[in-house]
């Protein structure tokens, strides 16, 4: 068992990582909660695979369990699905002393977390991420949200879970494209903070080797994220570093209707696009873009996209990273050395390329 503590005063919690952990969650949740009822919020991909196992584990520790399931996909991360989840929570009579568990990738985690943050003004919740992306990023740090037609994650909150239980064995059923999707975020952590992590990933030859090393990669990423969140829970400074590749990446995802590219694919393209430009400007060490492209391509991640710069600019204008006439970008000076880079909004076209 690998344990990482996210030290946030009264909101401190542990991230536990172990193969087989899914079947141990009942007793672990019982140590954290006196709840009578537990609601599992999941989606139509993950619930059939793992919902029953989690339910059995929780029921074995005395919880009365309800499973709430919605259609899988980013298109479900909206107000209508959130409303459906609230109605289900009300129907089973969940009280403020009960417990919510989110089971799945980023969508059940973000949407279920927002339901936990707001239903009855807040119910304890536990994240049980099942995709690599959720295991190394979205389940840690308390960002919960839904999308609006105007953009991703535009309605949300900061609401820390009571625990994050990560079972890397669940990645065995994750389609390869989504394993690589999560790996793009791991590569991002390497780029901004940890050259050794970047080199570890760059030295991996194939997916079997990747899965063999995944526990240590997850631990390294969660450690980086935990330290950043401890320093800047509310995303006003250092936490923005986690957005490397996201400003352009989100815009590309949105312009392509959230269907052409996965989140990690958008981030990969965004990291390359921006780094190519900052390298040309002399802000990034020569050769960095090539190293980034090489590792992304090894895991079948796209490194470029056809896009209309004007459309990308329009989407970026709505981005949360823009404030007034300025926008804060995250750039890397070299692999492992990210930094915030505040620029005038008018200067942005040069960074898009
Ligand atoms: N996914 C970025 C953050 O949690 O801040």
Short mmCIF file of C-alpha atoms and ligand atoms in Angstrom, two decimals:
data_model
loop_
_atom_site.label_atom_id
_atom_site.label_comp_id
_atom_site.label_asym_id
_atom_site.label_seq_id
_atom_site.Cartn_x
_atom_site.Cartn_y
_atom_site.Cartn_z
CA UNK A 1 0.00 0.00 0.00
CA UNK A 2 1.32 3.42 -0.96
CA UNK A 3 -0.16 6.28 1.09
CA UNK A 4 0.13 9.97 0.36
CA UNK A 5 -1.31 12.53 2.75
CA UNK A 6 -2.79 15.75 1.43
CA UNK A 7 -2.22 18.05 4.41
CA UNK A 8 -4.94 20.68 4.43
CA UNK A 9 -5.54 21.28 8.16
CA UNK A 10 -9.02 20.09 9.17
CA UNK A 11 -9.56 18.91 5.58
CA UNK A 12 -6.49 16.62 5.53
CA UNK A 13 -7.00 13.28 3.78
CA UNK A 14 -5.09 10.30 2.49
CA UNK A 15 -4.66 8.97 -1.03
CA UNK A 16 -4.19 5.20 -0.84
CA UNK A 17 -2.83 3.25 -3.81
CA UNK A 18 -2.90 -0.56 -3.97
CA UNK A 19 -3.92 -3.25 -6.42
CA UNK A 20 -7.10 -4.92 -5.12
CA UNK A 21 -8.08 -1.91 -2.99
CA UNK A 22 -11.59 -1.83 -4.52
CA UNK A 23 -12.62 -4.78 -2.36
CA UNK A 24 -11.25 -3.17 0.82
CA UNK A 25 -13.12 0.11 0.57
CA UNK A 26 -16.02 -0.90 2.86
CA UNK A 27 -13.93 -1.23 6.05
CA UNK A 28 -11.83 1.79 5.11
CA UNK A 29 -14.93 3.94 4.54
CA UNK A 30 -16.35 2.71 7.84
CA UNK A 31 -13.26 4.04 9.65
CA UNK A 32 -13.95 7.45 8.13
CA UNK A 33 -17.74 7.61 8.37
CA UNK A 34 -20.63 6.70 10.67
CA UNK A 35 -23.04 6.94 7.72
CA UNK A 36 -26.07 4.68 7.52
CA UNK A 37 -26.47 5.14 3.76
CA UNK A 38 -23.87 5.27 1.03
CA UNK A 39 -24.61 6.41 -2.53
CA UNK A 40 -22.25 5.33 -5.30
CA UNK A 41 -22.29 7.74 -8.26
CA UNK A 42 -20.97 6.12 -11.42
CA UNK A 43 -21.49 5.89 -15.18
CA UNK A 44 -22.77 3.31 -17.63
CA UNK A 45 -19.23 2.14 -18.54
CA UNK A 46 -17.83 1.70 -15.06
CA UNK A 47 -20.85 0.60 -13.01
CA UNK A 48 -21.27 -2.72 -14.89
CA UNK A 49 -17.58 -3.48 -14.35
CA UNK A 50 -17.06 -2.44 -10.74
CA UNK A 51 -20.31 -1.14 -9.19
CA UNK A 52 -21.34 -4.45 -7.68
CA UNK A 53 -17.91 -5.10 -6.16
CA UNK A 54 -17.88 -1.71 -4.47
CA UNK A 55 -21.47 -2.17 -3.31
CA UNK A 56 -20.61 -5.57 -1.81
CA UNK A 57 -17.61 -4.18 0.02
CA UNK A 58 -19.65 -1.28 1.46
CA UNK A 59 -22.62 -3.47 2.37
CA UNK A 60 -20.21 -5.81 4.17
CA UNK A 61 -19.31 -2.90 6.44
CA UNK A 62 -22.93 -2.14 7.23
CA UNK A 63 -23.75 0.62 4.71
CA UNK A 64 -27.17 0.66 3.00
CA UNK A 65 -25.99 1.15 -0.57
CA UNK A 66 -27.62 2.87 -3.57
CA UNK A 67 -26.01 2.99 -7.01
CA UNK A 68 -26.76 6.03 -9.16
CA UNK A 69 -25.69 5.58 -12.77
CA UNK A 70 -25.76 8.00 -15.71
CA UNK A 71 -24.75 7.69 -19.36
CA UNK A 72 -20.97 7.62 -19.78
CA UNK A 73 -19.25 10.52 -21.53
CA UNK A 74 -18.27 14.16 -21.16
CA UNK A 75 -21.66 15.15 -22.66
CA UNK A 76 -23.27 13.94 -19.40
CA UNK A 77 -21.26 16.35 -17.28
CA UNK A 78 -24.04 18.90 -17.32
CA UNK A 79 -26.85 20.47 -15.30
CA UNK A 80 -29.42 17.91 -16.44
CA UNK A 81 -27.36 14.96 -15.15
CA UNK A 82 -26.58 16.82 -11.93
CA UNK A 83 -30.33 17.38 -11.48
CA UNK A 84 -30.97 13.67 -12.04
CA UNK A 85 -28.35 12.79 -9.41
CA UNK A 86 -29.87 15.24 -6.87
CA UNK A 87 -33.31 13.68 -7.45
CA UNK A 88 -31.95 10.18 -6.86
CA UNK A 89 -30.15 11.28 -3.67
CA UNK A 90 -33.38 12.87 -2.43
CA UNK A 91 -35.42 9.79 -3.33
CA UNK A 92 -33.26 7.47 -1.22
CA UNK A 93 -33.32 10.02 1.60
CA UNK A 94 -29.60 10.62 1.93
CA UNK A 95 -28.92 12.78 5.00
CA UNK A 96 -26.03 15.08 5.84
CA UNK A 97 -24.35 12.37 7.91
CA UNK A 98 -24.40 9.88 5.03
CA UNK A 99 -21.72 9.25 2.44
CA UNK A 100 -21.23 9.62 -1.32
CA UNK A 101 -18.64 7.66 -3.28
CA UNK A 102 -17.75 8.57 -6.84
CA UNK A 103 -16.71 5.59 -8.95
CA UNK A 104 -15.28 6.19 -12.42
CA UNK A 105 -13.20 8.58 -14.46
CA UNK A 106 -13.20 12.36 -14.40
CA UNK A 107 -16.90 12.76 -15.20
CA UNK A 108 -18.38 10.77 -12.27
CA UNK A 109 -15.64 12.22 -10.03
CA UNK A 110 -16.24 15.85 -10.99
CA UNK A 111 -20.03 15.68 -11.25
CA UNK A 112 -20.47 13.36 -8.24
CA UNK A 113 -18.11 15.58 -6.25
CA UNK A 114 -20.18 18.65 -7.12
CA UNK A 115 -23.33 16.79 -6.06
CA UNK A 116 -21.60 15.94 -2.75
CA UNK A 117 -20.48 19.55 -2.29
CA UNK A 118 -23.96 20.96 -2.78
CA UNK A 119 -26.65 18.38 -1.89
CA UNK A 120 -27.97 19.39 1.56
CA UNK A 121 -25.13 21.97 1.51
CA UNK A 122 -22.47 19.27 1.63
CA UNK A 123 -22.10 15.55 2.27
CA UNK A 124 -18.84 13.68 2.93
CA UNK A 125 -17.49 11.96 -0.14
CA UNK A 126 -14.79 9.55 -1.22
CA UNK A 127 -13.21 9.41 -4.66
CA UNK A 128 -12.70 5.98 -6.24
CA UNK A 129 -11.08 6.87 -9.59
CA UNK A 130 -10.92 4.16 -12.23
CA UNK A 131 -9.20 5.89 -15.19
CA UNK A 132 -5.53 6.86 -15.19
CA UNK A 133 -6.49 10.49 -15.74
CA UNK A 134 -8.72 10.48 -12.67
CA UNK A 135 -6.20 8.50 -10.60
CA UNK A 136 -3.36 10.97 -11.15
CA UNK A 137 -5.23 14.23 -11.48
CA UNK A 138 -8.93 14.91 -11.20
CA UNK A 139 -9.67 12.83 -8.07
CA UNK A 140 -7.01 14.67 -6.06
CA UNK A 141 -7.32 18.25 -4.88
CA UNK A 142 -11.04 18.88 -4.51
CA UNK A 143 -11.91 20.52 -7.82
CA UNK A 144 -15.48 19.47 -8.65
CA UNK A 145 -17.47 20.81 -11.58
CA UNK A 146 -19.81 20.43 -14.50
CA UNK A 147 -19.60 21.92 -18.00
CA UNK A 148 -21.86 24.53 -19.59
CA UNK A 149 -22.48 24.87 -23.33
CA UNK A 150 -20.12 27.88 -23.08
CA UNK A 151 -17.19 25.78 -21.84
CA UNK A 152 -15.74 23.09 -19.64
CA UNK A 153 -15.88 23.17 -15.83
CA UNK A 154 -17.59 26.56 -15.73
CA UNK A 155 -19.75 25.68 -12.68
CA UNK A 156 -18.00 24.12 -9.74
CA UNK A 157 -16.44 24.36 -6.33
CA UNK A 158 -13.44 23.36 -4.26
CA UNK A 159 -14.62 20.50 -2.06
CA UNK A 160 -12.07 18.06 -0.70
CA UNK A 161 -12.89 14.34 -0.46
CA UNK A 162 -12.43 12.42 2.81
CA UNK A 163 -10.16 9.96 0.98
CA UNK A 164 -9.04 8.90 -2.48
CA UNK A 165 -8.81 5.14 -2.99
CA UNK A 166 -6.83 4.19 -6.09
CA UNK A 167 -6.79 0.61 -7.35
CA UNK A 168 -4.34 0.46 -10.30
CA UNK A 169 -5.56 -3.07 -11.15
CA UNK A 170 -8.73 -1.42 -12.50
CA UNK A 171 -6.66 0.04 -15.35
CA UNK A 172 -6.48 -3.43 -16.89
CA UNK A 173 -9.98 -2.87 -18.32
CA UNK A 174 -9.32 0.71 -19.44
CA UNK A 175 -9.26 0.98 -23.26
CA UNK A 176 -5.72 1.71 -24.43
CA UNK A 177 -6.68 5.10 -25.83
CA UNK A 178 -7.73 6.19 -22.34
CA UNK A 179 -4.62 4.76 -20.70
CA UNK A 180 -2.63 6.98 -23.06
CA UNK A 181 -5.03 9.87 -22.39
CA UNK A 182 -4.06 9.72 -18.70
CA UNK A 183 -0.41 9.27 -19.54
CA UNK A 184 -0.45 12.70 -21.23
CA UNK A 185 -1.14 14.19 -17.78
CA UNK A 186 1.69 12.14 -16.26
CA UNK A 187 4.00 13.53 -18.97
CA UNK A 188 2.72 16.98 -18.02
CA UNK A 189 3.78 16.43 -14.37
CA UNK A 190 7.21 15.43 -15.65
CA UNK A 191 7.42 18.56 -17.78
CA UNK A 192 6.48 21.01 -15.05
CA UNK A 193 8.16 19.43 -12.01
CA UNK A 194 10.00 16.18 -12.37
CA UNK A 195 12.56 15.47 -15.11
CA UNK A 196 13.15 11.98 -13.62
CA UNK A 197 9.46 11.11 -14.10
CA UNK A 198 9.66 12.36 -17.70
CA UNK A 199 12.73 10.18 -18.28
CA UNK A 200 11.05 7.18 -16.64
CA UNK A 201 8.12 7.47 -19.06
CA UNK A 202 10.39 8.19 -22.04
CA UNK A 203 12.32 4.98 -21.31
CA UNK A 204 9.20 2.78 -21.33
CA UNK A 205 8.98 0.66 -24.48
CA UNK A 206 5.41 -0.56 -24.60
CA UNK A 207 2.05 -0.72 -22.83
CA UNK A 208 2.88 -3.87 -20.85
CA UNK A 209 5.92 -2.11 -19.41
CA UNK A 210 3.81 0.98 -18.76
CA UNK A 211 1.29 -1.05 -16.75
CA UNK A 212 4.13 -2.76 -14.86
CA UNK A 213 5.38 0.66 -13.74
CA UNK A 214 2.02 2.33 -13.31
CA UNK A 215 1.83 2.14 -9.48
CA UNK A 216 5.03 4.13 -9.12
CA UNK A 217 3.98 6.62 -11.83
CA UNK A 218 0.63 7.16 -10.07
CA UNK A 219 2.39 7.64 -6.73
CA UNK A 220 4.85 10.18 -8.17
CA UNK A 221 2.08 12.16 -9.88
CA UNK A 222 -0.17 12.16 -6.80
CA UNK A 223 2.77 13.29 -4.66
CA UNK A 224 3.46 16.21 -6.99
CA UNK A 225 -0.20 17.16 -7.07
CA UNK A 226 -0.64 16.81 -3.28
CA UNK A 227 2.29 19.18 -2.59
CA UNK A 228 0.98 21.74 -5.10
CA UNK A 229 -2.57 21.58 -3.69
CA UNK A 230 -1.24 21.96 -0.13
CA UNK A 231 0.50 25.17 -1.18
CA UNK A 232 -2.38 26.59 -3.21
CA UNK A 233 -5.69 24.85 -2.56
CA UNK A 234 -7.76 27.54 -4.26
CA UNK A 235 -5.75 27.85 -7.46
CA UNK A 236 -4.54 31.41 -7.17
CA UNK A 237 -0.86 30.75 -7.78
CA UNK A 238 1.25 27.59 -7.89
CA UNK A 239 -1.69 25.28 -8.68
CA UNK A 240 -2.05 27.03 -12.03
CA UNK A 241 1.15 25.17 -13.00
CA UNK A 242 -1.03 22.07 -13.42
CA UNK A 243 -2.60 23.81 -16.40
CA UNK A 244 0.45 23.36 -18.63
CA UNK A 245 -0.95 22.54 -22.07
CA UNK A 246 -4.53 23.05 -20.89
CA UNK A 247 -5.27 26.56 -22.13
CA UNK A 248 -4.73 25.69 -25.78
CA UNK A 249 -5.74 22.05 -25.16
CA UNK A 250 -9.16 22.94 -23.70
CA UNK A 251 -9.81 25.31 -26.58
CA UNK A 252 -8.93 22.62 -29.14
CA UNK A 253 -11.16 20.11 -27.32
CA UNK A 254 -14.03 22.59 -27.33
CA UNK A 255 -13.61 23.67 -30.96
CA UNK A 256 -13.72 20.01 -31.97
CA UNK A 257 -16.95 19.50 -30.02
CA UNK A 258 -15.33 17.44 -27.22
CA UNK A 259 -15.55 14.34 -29.42
CA UNK A 260 -12.49 14.35 -31.68
CA UNK A 261 -9.91 14.55 -28.91
CA UNK A 262 -9.87 13.21 -25.37
CA UNK A 263 -8.78 15.59 -22.61
CA UNK A 264 -5.26 14.16 -22.48
CA UNK A 265 -4.94 14.30 -26.26
CA UNK A 266 -5.94 17.99 -26.19
CA UNK A 267 -3.40 18.63 -23.42
CA UNK A 268 -0.68 16.84 -25.39
CA UNK A 269 -1.35 18.97 -28.46
CA UNK A 270 -1.50 22.08 -26.25
CA UNK A 271 1.86 21.30 -24.59
CA UNK A 272 3.55 20.81 -27.97
CA UNK A 273 1.95 23.83 -29.64
CA UNK A 274 2.93 26.19 -26.82
CA UNK A 275 6.41 24.76 -26.26
CA UNK A 276 7.23 24.98 -29.95
CA UNK A 277 6.43 28.70 -29.79
CA UNK A 278 8.25 29.38 -26.48
CA UNK A 279 11.26 27.50 -27.80
CA UNK A 280 11.27 29.81 -30.85
CA UNK A 281 11.05 32.81 -28.50
CA UNK A 282 14.08 31.57 -26.53
CA UNK A 283 12.01 31.00 -23.37
CA UNK A 284 12.48 27.21 -23.51
CA UNK A 285 15.69 25.20 -23.91
CA UNK A 286 16.40 24.13 -27.49
CA UNK A 287 15.31 20.58 -28.26
CA UNK A 288 12.58 20.43 -25.61
CA UNK A 289 9.70 20.25 -28.11
CA UNK A 290 11.33 17.33 -29.92
CA UNK A 291 11.71 15.39 -26.65
CA UNK A 292 8.08 16.05 -25.82
CA UNK A 293 6.86 15.04 -29.29
CA UNK A 294 8.87 11.81 -29.15
CA UNK A 295 7.42 10.61 -25.88
CA UNK A 296 3.82 11.56 -26.81
CA UNK A 297 4.08 9.82 -30.17
CA UNK A 298 5.41 6.65 -28.57
CA UNK A 299 2.06 6.33 -26.81
CA UNK A 300 0.01 7.18 -29.91
CA UNK A 301 -0.86 10.65 -28.63
CA UNK A 302 -1.49 13.33 -31.28
CA UNK A 303 0.99 16.21 -31.31
CA UNK A 304 -0.77 18.58 -33.72
CA UNK A 305 -4.28 19.46 -34.79
CA UNK A 306 -5.91 21.37 -37.61
CA UNK A 307 -7.52 24.42 -36.06
CA UNK A 308 -8.61 27.93 -36.84
CA UNK A 309 -6.54 30.26 -34.59
CA UNK A 310 -9.43 32.80 -34.48
CA UNK A 311 -11.82 30.19 -33.12
CA UNK A 312 -9.24 29.07 -30.54
CA UNK A 313 -8.78 32.70 -29.46
CA UNK A 314 -12.52 33.13 -28.97
CA UNK A 315 -12.69 30.08 -26.71
CA UNK A 316 -9.58 31.14 -24.82
CA UNK A 317 -11.14 34.53 -24.14
CA UNK A 318 -13.64 32.71 -21.88
CA UNK A 319 -10.91 30.76 -20.11
CA UNK A 320 -10.68 31.06 -16.34
CA UNK A 321 -6.95 31.78 -16.65
CA UNK A 322 -7.71 35.09 -18.36
CA UNK A 323 -8.21 38.03 -16.04
CA UNK A 324 -8.87 41.48 -17.47
CA UNK A 325 -6.42 42.24 -20.26
CA UNK A 326 -3.91 39.61 -19.13
CA UNK A 327 -3.66 35.84 -19.22
CA UNK A 328 -1.37 33.55 -17.24
CA UNK A 329 0.19 30.80 -19.30
CA UNK A 330 2.25 27.94 -17.96
CA UNK A 331 5.43 27.46 -19.90
CA UNK A 332 8.44 25.21 -19.37
CA UNK A 333 11.99 26.50 -19.41
CA UNK A 334 13.19 22.91 -19.77
CA UNK A 335 11.82 19.45 -18.98
CA UNK A 336 11.03 19.50 -15.23
CA UNK A 337 11.07 23.30 -14.95
CA UNK A 338 7.65 24.86 -15.41
CA UNK A 339 6.79 28.43 -14.53
CA UNK A 340 3.89 30.85 -14.73
CA UNK A 341 4.16 33.41 -17.50
CA UNK A 342 1.77 36.35 -17.39
CA UNK A 343 1.28 38.10 -20.71
CA UNK A 344 -0.92 40.77 -22.22
CA UNK A 345 -3.94 39.25 -23.98
CA UNK A 346 -2.90 41.01 -27.23
CA UNK A 347 0.34 38.99 -27.25
CA UNK A 348 -1.45 35.63 -27.20
CA UNK A 349 -1.50 34.89 -30.99
CA UNK A 350 2.28 34.45 -30.98
CA UNK A 351 1.94 31.70 -28.36
CA UNK A 352 -0.73 29.81 -30.28
CA UNK A 353 1.33 29.59 -33.46
N1 LIG B 1 -6.60 19.54 -12.71
C1 LIG B 1 -5.98 20.72 -12.28
C2 LIG B 1 -6.16 21.01 -10.83
O1 LIG B 1 -6.67 20.18 -10.10
O2 LIG B 1 -5.85 22.08 -10.40
#
